[in-house]
CSV table of C-alpha atoms and ligand atoms in Angstrom, one decimal:
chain,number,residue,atom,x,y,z
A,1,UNK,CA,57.3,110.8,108.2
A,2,UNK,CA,57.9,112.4,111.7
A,3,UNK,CA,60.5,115.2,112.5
A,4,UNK,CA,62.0,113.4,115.4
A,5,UNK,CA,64.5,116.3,116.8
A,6,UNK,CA,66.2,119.5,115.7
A,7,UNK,CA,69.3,121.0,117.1
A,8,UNK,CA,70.9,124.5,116.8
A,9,UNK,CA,74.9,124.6,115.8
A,10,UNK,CA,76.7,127.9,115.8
A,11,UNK,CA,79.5,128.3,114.7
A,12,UNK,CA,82.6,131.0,113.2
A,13,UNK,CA,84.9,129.9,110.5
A,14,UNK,CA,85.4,133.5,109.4
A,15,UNK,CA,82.2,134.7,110.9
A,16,UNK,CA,79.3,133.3,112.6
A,17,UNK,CA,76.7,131.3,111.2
A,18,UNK,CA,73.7,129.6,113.1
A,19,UNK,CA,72.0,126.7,111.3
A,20,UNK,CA,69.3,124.5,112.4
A,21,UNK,CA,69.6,120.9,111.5
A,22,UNK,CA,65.5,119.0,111.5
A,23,UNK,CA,66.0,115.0,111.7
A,24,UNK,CA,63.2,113.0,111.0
A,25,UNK,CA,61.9,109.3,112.0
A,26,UNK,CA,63.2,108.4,108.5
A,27,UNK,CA,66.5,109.4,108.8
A,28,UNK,CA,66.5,111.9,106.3
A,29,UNK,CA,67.3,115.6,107.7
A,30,UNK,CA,67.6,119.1,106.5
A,31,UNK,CA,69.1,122.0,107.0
A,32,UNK,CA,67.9,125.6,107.8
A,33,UNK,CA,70.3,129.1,108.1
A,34,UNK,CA,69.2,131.6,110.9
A,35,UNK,CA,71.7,133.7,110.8
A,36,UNK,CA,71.0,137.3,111.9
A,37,UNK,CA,74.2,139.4,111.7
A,38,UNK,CA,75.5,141.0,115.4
A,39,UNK,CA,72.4,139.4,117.0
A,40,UNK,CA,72.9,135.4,116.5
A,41,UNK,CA,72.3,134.3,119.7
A,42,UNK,CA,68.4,136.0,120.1
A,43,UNK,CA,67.7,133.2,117.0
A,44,UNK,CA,69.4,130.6,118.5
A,45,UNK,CA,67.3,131.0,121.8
A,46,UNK,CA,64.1,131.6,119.6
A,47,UNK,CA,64.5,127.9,118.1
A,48,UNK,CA,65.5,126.2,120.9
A,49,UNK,CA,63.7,128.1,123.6
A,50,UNK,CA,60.0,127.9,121.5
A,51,UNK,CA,60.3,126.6,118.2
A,52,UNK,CA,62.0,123.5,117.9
A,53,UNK,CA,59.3,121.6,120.9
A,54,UNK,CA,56.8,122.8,118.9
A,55,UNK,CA,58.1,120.8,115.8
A,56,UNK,CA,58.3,117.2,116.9
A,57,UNK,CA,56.1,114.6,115.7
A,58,UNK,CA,54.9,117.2,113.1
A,59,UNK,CA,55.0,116.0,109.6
A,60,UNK,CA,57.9,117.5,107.8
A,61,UNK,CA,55.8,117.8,104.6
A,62,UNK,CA,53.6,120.4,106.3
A,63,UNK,CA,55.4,123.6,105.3
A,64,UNK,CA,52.5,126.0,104.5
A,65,UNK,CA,50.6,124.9,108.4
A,66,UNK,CA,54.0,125.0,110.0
A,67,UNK,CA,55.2,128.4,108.7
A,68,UNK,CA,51.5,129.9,109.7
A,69,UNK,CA,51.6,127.8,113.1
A,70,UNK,CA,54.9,129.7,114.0
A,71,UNK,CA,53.8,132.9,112.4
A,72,UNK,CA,50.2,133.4,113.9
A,73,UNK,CA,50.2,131.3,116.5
A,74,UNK,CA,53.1,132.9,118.2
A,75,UNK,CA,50.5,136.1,118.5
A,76,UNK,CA,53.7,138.3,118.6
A,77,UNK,CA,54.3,138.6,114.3
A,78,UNK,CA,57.1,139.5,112.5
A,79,UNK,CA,60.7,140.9,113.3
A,80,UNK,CA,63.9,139.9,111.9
A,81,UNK,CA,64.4,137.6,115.2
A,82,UNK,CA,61.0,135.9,114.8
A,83,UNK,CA,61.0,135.6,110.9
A,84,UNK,CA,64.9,134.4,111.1
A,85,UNK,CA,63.7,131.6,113.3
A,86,UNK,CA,60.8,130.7,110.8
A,87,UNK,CA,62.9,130.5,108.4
A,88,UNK,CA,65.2,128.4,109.5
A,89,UNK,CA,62.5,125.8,110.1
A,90,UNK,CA,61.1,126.3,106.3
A,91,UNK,CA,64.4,126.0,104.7
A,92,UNK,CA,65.0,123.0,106.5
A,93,UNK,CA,61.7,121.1,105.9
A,94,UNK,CA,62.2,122.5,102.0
A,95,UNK,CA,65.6,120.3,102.0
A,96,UNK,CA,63.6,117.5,103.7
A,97,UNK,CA,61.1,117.6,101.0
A,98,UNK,CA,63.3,117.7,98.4
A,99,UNK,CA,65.5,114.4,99.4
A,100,UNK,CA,62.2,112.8,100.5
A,101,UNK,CA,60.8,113.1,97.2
A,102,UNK,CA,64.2,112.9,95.5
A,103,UNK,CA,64.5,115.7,93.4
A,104,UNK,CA,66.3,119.2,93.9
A,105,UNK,CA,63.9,122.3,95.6
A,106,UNK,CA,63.6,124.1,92.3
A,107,UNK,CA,61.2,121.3,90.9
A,108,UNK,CA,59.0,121.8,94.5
A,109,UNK,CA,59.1,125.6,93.3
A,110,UNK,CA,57.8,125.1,89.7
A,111,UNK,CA,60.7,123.6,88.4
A,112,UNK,CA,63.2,125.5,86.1
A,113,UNK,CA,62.4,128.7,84.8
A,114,UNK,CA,65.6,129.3,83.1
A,115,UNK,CA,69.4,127.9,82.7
A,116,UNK,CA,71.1,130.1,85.6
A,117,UNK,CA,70.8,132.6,88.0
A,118,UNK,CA,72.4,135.9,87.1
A,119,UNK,CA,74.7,137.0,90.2
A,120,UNK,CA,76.6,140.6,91.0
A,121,UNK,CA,79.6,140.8,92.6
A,122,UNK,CA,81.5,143.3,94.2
A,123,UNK,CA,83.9,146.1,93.5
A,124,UNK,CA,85.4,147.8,96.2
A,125,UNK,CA,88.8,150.2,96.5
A,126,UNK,CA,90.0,152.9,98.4
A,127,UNK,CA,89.8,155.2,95.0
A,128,UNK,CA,88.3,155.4,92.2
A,129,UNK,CA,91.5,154.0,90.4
A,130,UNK,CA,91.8,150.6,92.7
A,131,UNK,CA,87.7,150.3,92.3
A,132,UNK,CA,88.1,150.0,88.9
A,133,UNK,CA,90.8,147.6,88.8
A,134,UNK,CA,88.4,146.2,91.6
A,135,UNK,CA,85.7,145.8,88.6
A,136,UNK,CA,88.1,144.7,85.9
A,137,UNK,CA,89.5,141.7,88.3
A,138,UNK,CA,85.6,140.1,88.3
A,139,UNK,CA,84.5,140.6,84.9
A,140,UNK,CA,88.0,138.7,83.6
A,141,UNK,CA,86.2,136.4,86.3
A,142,UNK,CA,83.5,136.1,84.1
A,143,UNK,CA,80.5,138.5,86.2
A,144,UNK,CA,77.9,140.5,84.2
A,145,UNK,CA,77.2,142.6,86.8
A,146,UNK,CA,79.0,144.4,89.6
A,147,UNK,CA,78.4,146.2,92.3
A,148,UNK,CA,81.0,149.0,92.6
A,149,UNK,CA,81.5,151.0,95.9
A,150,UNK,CA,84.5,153.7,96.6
A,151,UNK,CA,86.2,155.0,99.1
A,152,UNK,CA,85.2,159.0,99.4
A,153,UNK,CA,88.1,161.7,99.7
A,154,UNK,CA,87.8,163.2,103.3
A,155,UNK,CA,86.0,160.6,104.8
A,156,UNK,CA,88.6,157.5,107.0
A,157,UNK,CA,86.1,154.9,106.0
A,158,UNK,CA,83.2,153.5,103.6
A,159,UNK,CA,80.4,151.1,103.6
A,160,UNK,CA,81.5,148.4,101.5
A,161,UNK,CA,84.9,149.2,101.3
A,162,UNK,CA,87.6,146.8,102.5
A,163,UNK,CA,90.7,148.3,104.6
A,164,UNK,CA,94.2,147.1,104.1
A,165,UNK,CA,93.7,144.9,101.3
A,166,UNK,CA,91.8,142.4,103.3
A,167,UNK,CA,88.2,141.5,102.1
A,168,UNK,CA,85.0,143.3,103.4
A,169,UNK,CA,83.5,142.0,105.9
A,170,UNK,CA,81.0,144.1,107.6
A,171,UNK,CA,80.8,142.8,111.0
A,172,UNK,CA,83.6,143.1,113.6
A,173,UNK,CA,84.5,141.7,116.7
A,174,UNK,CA,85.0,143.8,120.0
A,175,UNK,CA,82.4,146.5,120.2
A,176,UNK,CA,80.9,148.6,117.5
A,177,UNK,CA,83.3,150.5,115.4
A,178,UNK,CA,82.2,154.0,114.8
A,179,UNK,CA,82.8,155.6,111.4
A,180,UNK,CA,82.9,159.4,110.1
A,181,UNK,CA,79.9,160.1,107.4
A,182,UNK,CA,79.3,163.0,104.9
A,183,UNK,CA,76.4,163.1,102.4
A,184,UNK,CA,77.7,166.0,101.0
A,185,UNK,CA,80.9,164.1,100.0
A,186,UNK,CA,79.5,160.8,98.7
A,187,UNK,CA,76.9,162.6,96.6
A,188,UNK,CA,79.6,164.6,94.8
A,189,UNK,CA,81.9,161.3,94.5
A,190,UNK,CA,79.7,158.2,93.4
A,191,UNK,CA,78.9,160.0,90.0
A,192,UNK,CA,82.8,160.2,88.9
A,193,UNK,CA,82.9,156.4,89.7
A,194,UNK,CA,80.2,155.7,87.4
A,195,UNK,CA,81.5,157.8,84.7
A,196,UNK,CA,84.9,156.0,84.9
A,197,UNK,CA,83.4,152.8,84.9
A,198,UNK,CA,81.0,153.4,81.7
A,199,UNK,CA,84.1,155.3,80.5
A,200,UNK,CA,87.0,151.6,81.2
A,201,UNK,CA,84.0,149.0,80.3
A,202,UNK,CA,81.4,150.0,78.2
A,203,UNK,CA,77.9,149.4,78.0
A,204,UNK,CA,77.3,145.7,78.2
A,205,UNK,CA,78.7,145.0,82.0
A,206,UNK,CA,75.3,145.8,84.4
A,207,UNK,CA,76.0,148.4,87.1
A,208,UNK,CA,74.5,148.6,90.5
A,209,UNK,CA,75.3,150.9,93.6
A,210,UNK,CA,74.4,150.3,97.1
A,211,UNK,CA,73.0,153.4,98.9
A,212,UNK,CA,72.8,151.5,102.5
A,213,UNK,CA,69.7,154.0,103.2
A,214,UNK,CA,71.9,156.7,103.8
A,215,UNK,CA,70.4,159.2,102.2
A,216,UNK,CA,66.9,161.7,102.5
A,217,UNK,CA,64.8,160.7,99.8
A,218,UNK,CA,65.0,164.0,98.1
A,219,UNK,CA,69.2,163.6,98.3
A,220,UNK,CA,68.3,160.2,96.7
A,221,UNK,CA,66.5,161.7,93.6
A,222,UNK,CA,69.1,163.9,92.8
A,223,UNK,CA,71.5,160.8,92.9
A,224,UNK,CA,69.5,158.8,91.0
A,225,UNK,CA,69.3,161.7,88.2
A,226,UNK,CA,73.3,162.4,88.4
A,227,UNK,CA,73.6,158.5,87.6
A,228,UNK,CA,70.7,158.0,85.0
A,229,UNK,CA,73.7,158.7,82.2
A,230,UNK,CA,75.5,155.6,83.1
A,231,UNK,CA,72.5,153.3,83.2
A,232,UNK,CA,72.4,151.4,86.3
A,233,UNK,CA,70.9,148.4,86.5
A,234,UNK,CA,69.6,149.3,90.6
A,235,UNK,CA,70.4,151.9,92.8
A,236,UNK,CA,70.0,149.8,96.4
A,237,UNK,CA,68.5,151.2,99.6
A,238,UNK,CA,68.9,154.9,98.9
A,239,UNK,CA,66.5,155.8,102.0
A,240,UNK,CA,65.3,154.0,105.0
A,241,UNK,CA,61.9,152.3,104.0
A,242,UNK,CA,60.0,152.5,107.3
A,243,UNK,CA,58.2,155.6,105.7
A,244,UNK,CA,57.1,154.1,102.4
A,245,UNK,CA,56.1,157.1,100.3
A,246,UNK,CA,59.8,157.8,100.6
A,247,UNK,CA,60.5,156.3,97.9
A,248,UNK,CA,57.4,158.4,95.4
A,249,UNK,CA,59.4,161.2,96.1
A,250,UNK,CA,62.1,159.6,94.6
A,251,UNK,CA,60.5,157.6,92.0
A,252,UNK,CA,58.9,161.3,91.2
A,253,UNK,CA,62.2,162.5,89.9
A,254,UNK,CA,64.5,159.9,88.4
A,255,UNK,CA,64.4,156.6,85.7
A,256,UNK,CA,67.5,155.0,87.9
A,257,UNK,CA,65.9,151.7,89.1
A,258,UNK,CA,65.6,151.1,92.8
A,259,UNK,CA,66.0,148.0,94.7
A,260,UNK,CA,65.3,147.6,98.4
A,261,UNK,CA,64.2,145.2,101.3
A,262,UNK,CA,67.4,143.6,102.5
A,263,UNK,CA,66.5,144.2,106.3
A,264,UNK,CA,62.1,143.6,105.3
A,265,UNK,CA,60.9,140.8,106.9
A,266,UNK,CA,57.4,140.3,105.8
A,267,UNK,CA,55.6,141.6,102.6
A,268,UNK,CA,53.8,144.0,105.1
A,269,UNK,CA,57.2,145.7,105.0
A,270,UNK,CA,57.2,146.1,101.2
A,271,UNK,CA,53.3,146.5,100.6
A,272,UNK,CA,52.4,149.9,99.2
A,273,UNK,CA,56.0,149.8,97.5
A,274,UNK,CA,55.2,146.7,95.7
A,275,UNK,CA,51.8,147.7,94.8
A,276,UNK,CA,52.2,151.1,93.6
A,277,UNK,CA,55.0,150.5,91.6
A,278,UNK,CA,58.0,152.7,93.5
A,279,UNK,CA,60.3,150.2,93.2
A,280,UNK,CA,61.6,147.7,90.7
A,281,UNK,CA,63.6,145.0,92.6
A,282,UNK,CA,62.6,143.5,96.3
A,283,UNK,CA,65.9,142.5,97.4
A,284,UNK,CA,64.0,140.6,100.7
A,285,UNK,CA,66.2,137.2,101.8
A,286,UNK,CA,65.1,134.1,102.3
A,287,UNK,CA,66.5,134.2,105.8
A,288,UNK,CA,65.5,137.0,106.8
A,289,UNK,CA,62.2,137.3,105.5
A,290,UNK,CA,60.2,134.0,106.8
A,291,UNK,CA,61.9,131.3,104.8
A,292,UNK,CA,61.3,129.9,101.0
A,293,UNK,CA,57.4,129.8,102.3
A,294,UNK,CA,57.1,133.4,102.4
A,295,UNK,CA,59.3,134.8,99.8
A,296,UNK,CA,57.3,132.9,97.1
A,297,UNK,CA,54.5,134.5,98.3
A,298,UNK,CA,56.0,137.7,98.3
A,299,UNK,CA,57.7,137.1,94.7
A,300,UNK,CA,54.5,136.4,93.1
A,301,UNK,CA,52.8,139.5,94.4
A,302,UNK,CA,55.3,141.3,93.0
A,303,UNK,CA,55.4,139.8,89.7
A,304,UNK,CA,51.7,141.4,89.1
A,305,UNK,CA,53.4,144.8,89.6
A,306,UNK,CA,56.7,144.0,87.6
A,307,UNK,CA,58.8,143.8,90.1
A,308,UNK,CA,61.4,141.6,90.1
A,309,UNK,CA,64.1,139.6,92.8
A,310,UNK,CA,66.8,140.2,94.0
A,311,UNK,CA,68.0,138.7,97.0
A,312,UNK,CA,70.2,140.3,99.3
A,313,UNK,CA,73.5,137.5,99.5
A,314,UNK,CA,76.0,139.2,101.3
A,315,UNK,CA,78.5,136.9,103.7
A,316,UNK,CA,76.3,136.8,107.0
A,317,UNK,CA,73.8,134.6,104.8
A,318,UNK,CA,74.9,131.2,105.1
A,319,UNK,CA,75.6,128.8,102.6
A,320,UNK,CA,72.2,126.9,103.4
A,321,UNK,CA,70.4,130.5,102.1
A,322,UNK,CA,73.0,130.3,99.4
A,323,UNK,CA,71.5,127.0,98.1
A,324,UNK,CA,68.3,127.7,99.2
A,325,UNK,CA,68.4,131.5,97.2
A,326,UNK,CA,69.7,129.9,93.9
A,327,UNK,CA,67.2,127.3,93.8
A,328,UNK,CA,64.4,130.2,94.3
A,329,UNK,CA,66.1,132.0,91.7
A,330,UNK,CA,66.1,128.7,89.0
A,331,UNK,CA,62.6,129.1,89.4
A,332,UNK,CA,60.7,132.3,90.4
A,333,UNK,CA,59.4,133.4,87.0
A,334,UNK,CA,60.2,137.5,87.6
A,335,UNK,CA,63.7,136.7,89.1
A,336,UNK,CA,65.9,139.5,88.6
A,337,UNK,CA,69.6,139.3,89.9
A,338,UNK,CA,70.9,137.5,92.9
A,339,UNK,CA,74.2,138.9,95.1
A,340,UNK,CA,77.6,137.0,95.4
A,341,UNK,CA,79.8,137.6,98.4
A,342,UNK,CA,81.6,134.5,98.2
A,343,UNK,CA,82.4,133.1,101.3
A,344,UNK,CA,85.6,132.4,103.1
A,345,UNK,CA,87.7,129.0,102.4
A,346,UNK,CA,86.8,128.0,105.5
A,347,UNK,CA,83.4,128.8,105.4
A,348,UNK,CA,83.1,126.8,102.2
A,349,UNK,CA,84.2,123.6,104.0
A,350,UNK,CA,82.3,123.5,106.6
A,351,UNK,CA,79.7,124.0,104.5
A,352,UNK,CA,80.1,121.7,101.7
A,353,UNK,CA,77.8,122.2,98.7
A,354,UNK,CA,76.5,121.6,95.0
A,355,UNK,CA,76.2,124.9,93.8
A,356,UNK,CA,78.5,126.7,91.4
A,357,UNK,CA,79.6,129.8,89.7
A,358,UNK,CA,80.0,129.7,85.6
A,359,UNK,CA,80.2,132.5,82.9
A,360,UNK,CA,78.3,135.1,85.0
A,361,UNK,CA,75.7,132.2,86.4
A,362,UNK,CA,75.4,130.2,89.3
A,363,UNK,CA,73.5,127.2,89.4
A,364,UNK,CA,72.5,125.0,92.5
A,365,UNK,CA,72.6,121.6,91.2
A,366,UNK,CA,70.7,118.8,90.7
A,367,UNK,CA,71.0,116.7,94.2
A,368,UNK,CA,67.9,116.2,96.0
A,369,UNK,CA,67.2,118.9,98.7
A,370,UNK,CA,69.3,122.0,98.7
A,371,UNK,CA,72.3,120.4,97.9
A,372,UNK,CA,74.3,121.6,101.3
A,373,UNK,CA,75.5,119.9,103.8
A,374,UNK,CA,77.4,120.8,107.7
A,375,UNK,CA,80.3,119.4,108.6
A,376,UNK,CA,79.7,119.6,112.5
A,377,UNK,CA,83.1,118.2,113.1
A,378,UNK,CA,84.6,120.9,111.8
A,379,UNK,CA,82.4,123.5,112.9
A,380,UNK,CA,83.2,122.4,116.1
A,381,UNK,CA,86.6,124.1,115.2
A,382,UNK,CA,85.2,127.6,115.3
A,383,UNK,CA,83.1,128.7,117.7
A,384,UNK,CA,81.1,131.5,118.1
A,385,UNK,CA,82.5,134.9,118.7
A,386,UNK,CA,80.4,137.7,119.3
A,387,UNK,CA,80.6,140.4,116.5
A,388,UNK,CA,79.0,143.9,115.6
A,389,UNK,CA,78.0,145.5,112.8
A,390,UNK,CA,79.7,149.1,112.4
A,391,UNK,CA,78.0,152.3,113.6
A,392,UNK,CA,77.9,155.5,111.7
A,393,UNK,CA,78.1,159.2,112.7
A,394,UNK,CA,78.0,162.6,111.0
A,395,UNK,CA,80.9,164.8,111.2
A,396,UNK,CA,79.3,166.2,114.2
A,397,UNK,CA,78.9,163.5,115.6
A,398,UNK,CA,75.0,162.6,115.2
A,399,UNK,CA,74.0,159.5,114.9
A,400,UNK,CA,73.0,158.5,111.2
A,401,UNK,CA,72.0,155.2,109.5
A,402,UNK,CA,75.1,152.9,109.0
B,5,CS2,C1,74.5,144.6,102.2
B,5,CS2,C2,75.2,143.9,103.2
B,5,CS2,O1,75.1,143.0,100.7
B,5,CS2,C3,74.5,144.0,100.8
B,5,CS2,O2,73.8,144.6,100.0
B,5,CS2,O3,73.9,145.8,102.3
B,5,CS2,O4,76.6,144.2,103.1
B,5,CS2,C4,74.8,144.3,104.7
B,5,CS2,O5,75.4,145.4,105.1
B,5,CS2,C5,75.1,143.1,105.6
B,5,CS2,O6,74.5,142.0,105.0
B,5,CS2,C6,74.6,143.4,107.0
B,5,CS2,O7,74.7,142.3,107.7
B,6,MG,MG1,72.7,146.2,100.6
């Protein structure tokens, strides 16, 4: 088998998406997301620009010489641009694979290593009151986990929070929306939302918190020791991860696990954190982080250091990473938890797929491939619109991590 062409769509039903679609000599093709949120169109130019000549007349079934063709040959490594473009091109020769050989990914990946994939959701509200009303809504849903976020007296806005009753969605079109930030204020808050939701649900439901890496790592610790009472199951990018040995200062001082890596793109991003045991969940994407290539590799390195998954699945990752993250999950042996942002309606049909939400699971199914598909027709419907994420300032007016 020869890949015979490959072709970049963009599109926005909701938000954009950019997918690259790898057709063979056989007529069987597959799919790949490359979606990188605010900066789409640097991808799309990667794969069509560099990558995509590169790729025909290559075998299809060639994923491990491809991915380090693309990676090393490039000379210029890593990158969220560069690794979004790889994987793109993994994901899709994965589904290639997969309906070549006709059987679903997970069996490429060691086949199943348990029934379902555990997925959080969100809770958001302005206040405490309407985030846990927020909470209650998805566990009658049927979640085991949620991820709860408030709004925080004093402050207009706040990451992960919707406004007017609409759902969150992050990115924005028009120019960057700047928003008012206090440490001060969230530290004092998130602990009383905790409290209330041990207090409404008990001890079964898991718990996580998502710091954005808005805090010092010493501010970080203390957080992680206010919340150790109500048993989290992660505390999620409490500090920028540039600096590694953040995070020992905060592993120093508190048993609250930690999960970062949403915006890694290699394991050299994640390294020293893996290996000397700072950190208990690698939340790196498949998009983002080089494709279903890498991640294994990165998954069973940490599974000598017992850390676990636990992919970042917020909107901006396609239903292609969807699919591709759930048949990862079915079969990485120290999986942990995988993230739920449901997509839009809209979304959802241009994107038709297998997989499916039940009891607290989701599962990808059994078709060959991924088990996604792209409706181009309809894509055609939304085009691309640009979009930024938000910007964050002290009250100040300094510049701080969003
Ligand atoms: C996030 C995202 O889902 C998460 O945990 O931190 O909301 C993130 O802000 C977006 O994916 C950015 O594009
Ligand atoms: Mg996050």
């Amino acid at each position: 088998m020869k890949i015979v062409n490959g072709s970049v769509n963009v599109c926005s039903p909701g938000r954009n998406f950019v997918t690259l679609k790898i057709e063979t000599d056989e007529g069987i093709y597959g799919l790949g997301d490359g979606t990188l949120n605010g900066r789409e169109l640097s991808v799309v130019s990667y794969l069509v620009e560099y990558v995509i000549p590169c790729l025909i007349g290559r075998d299809p079934f060639e994923t491990e010489d491809i991915w380090q063709y693309l990676y090393r040959g490039a000379y210029w490594r890593r990158g969220p641009v560069t690794m979004a473009a790889i994987a793109a091109v993994d994901v899709a020769l994965w589904d290639i694979k997969g309906k070549a050989l006709n059987t679903p990914v997970y069996n490429l990946l060691g086949g199943k290593s348990r029934n379902g994939v555990m997925v959080y959701a969100h809770a958001n509200g302005v206040d405490l009151g309407q985030t846990v009303e927020s909470a209650e809504q998805l566990i009658e849903r049927g979640y085991l986990a949620v991820r709860a976020q408030s709004g925080i007296p004093g402050l207009a806005s706040a990451y992960g929070v919707a406004q007017d009753g609409q759902t969150y969605e992050p990115a924005q079109k028009g120019l960057p929306a700047e928003s008012a930030w206090s440490t001060e204020k969230y530290l004092r808050h998130v602990p009383m939302l905790f409290a209330r939701l041990r207090d409404r649900f008990g001890d079964d439901v898991h718990l996580l918190h998502d710091c954005h890496h808005r805090l010092t790592p010493i501010e970080a610790a203390r957080l992680g020791r206010d919340l150790e009472p109500y048993r989290l199951f992660w505390m999620e990018d409490p500090t920028p991860a540039e600096q590694q040995e953040g995070y020992l200062q905060i592993r120093e001082h508190t048993t609250t696990p930690i999960a970062v890596g949403e915006v890694f793109n290699t394991v050299w991003d994640a390294e020293m954190l893996i290996r000397k045991q700072w950190i208990d969940y690698i939340r790196m994407s498949i998009v983002h982080a080089g494709g279903i290539t890498h991640l294994k590799k990165v998954a069973d390195f940490a599974d000598i250091y017992h850390v676990r998954t636990g992919c970042h699945g917020a909107t901006d990752l396609s239903p292609v990473t969807m699919a591709a993250s759930l048949h990862f999950g079915l079969a990485a042996h120290n999986f942990g938890i995988q993230e739920h942002m449901p997509h839009t309606a809209e979304t959802d049909e241009v994107f038709p797929h297998q997989y499916s939400f039940k009891e607290g699971y989701m599962h990808p199914g059994d078709e060959p491939g991924l088990g996604v598909d792209l409706n181009e027709e309809l894509a055609a419907k939304h085009p691309y619109q640009r979009a930024y994420l938000p910007i964050s300032r002290k009250l100040d007016g300094t510049l701080s991590d969003w």
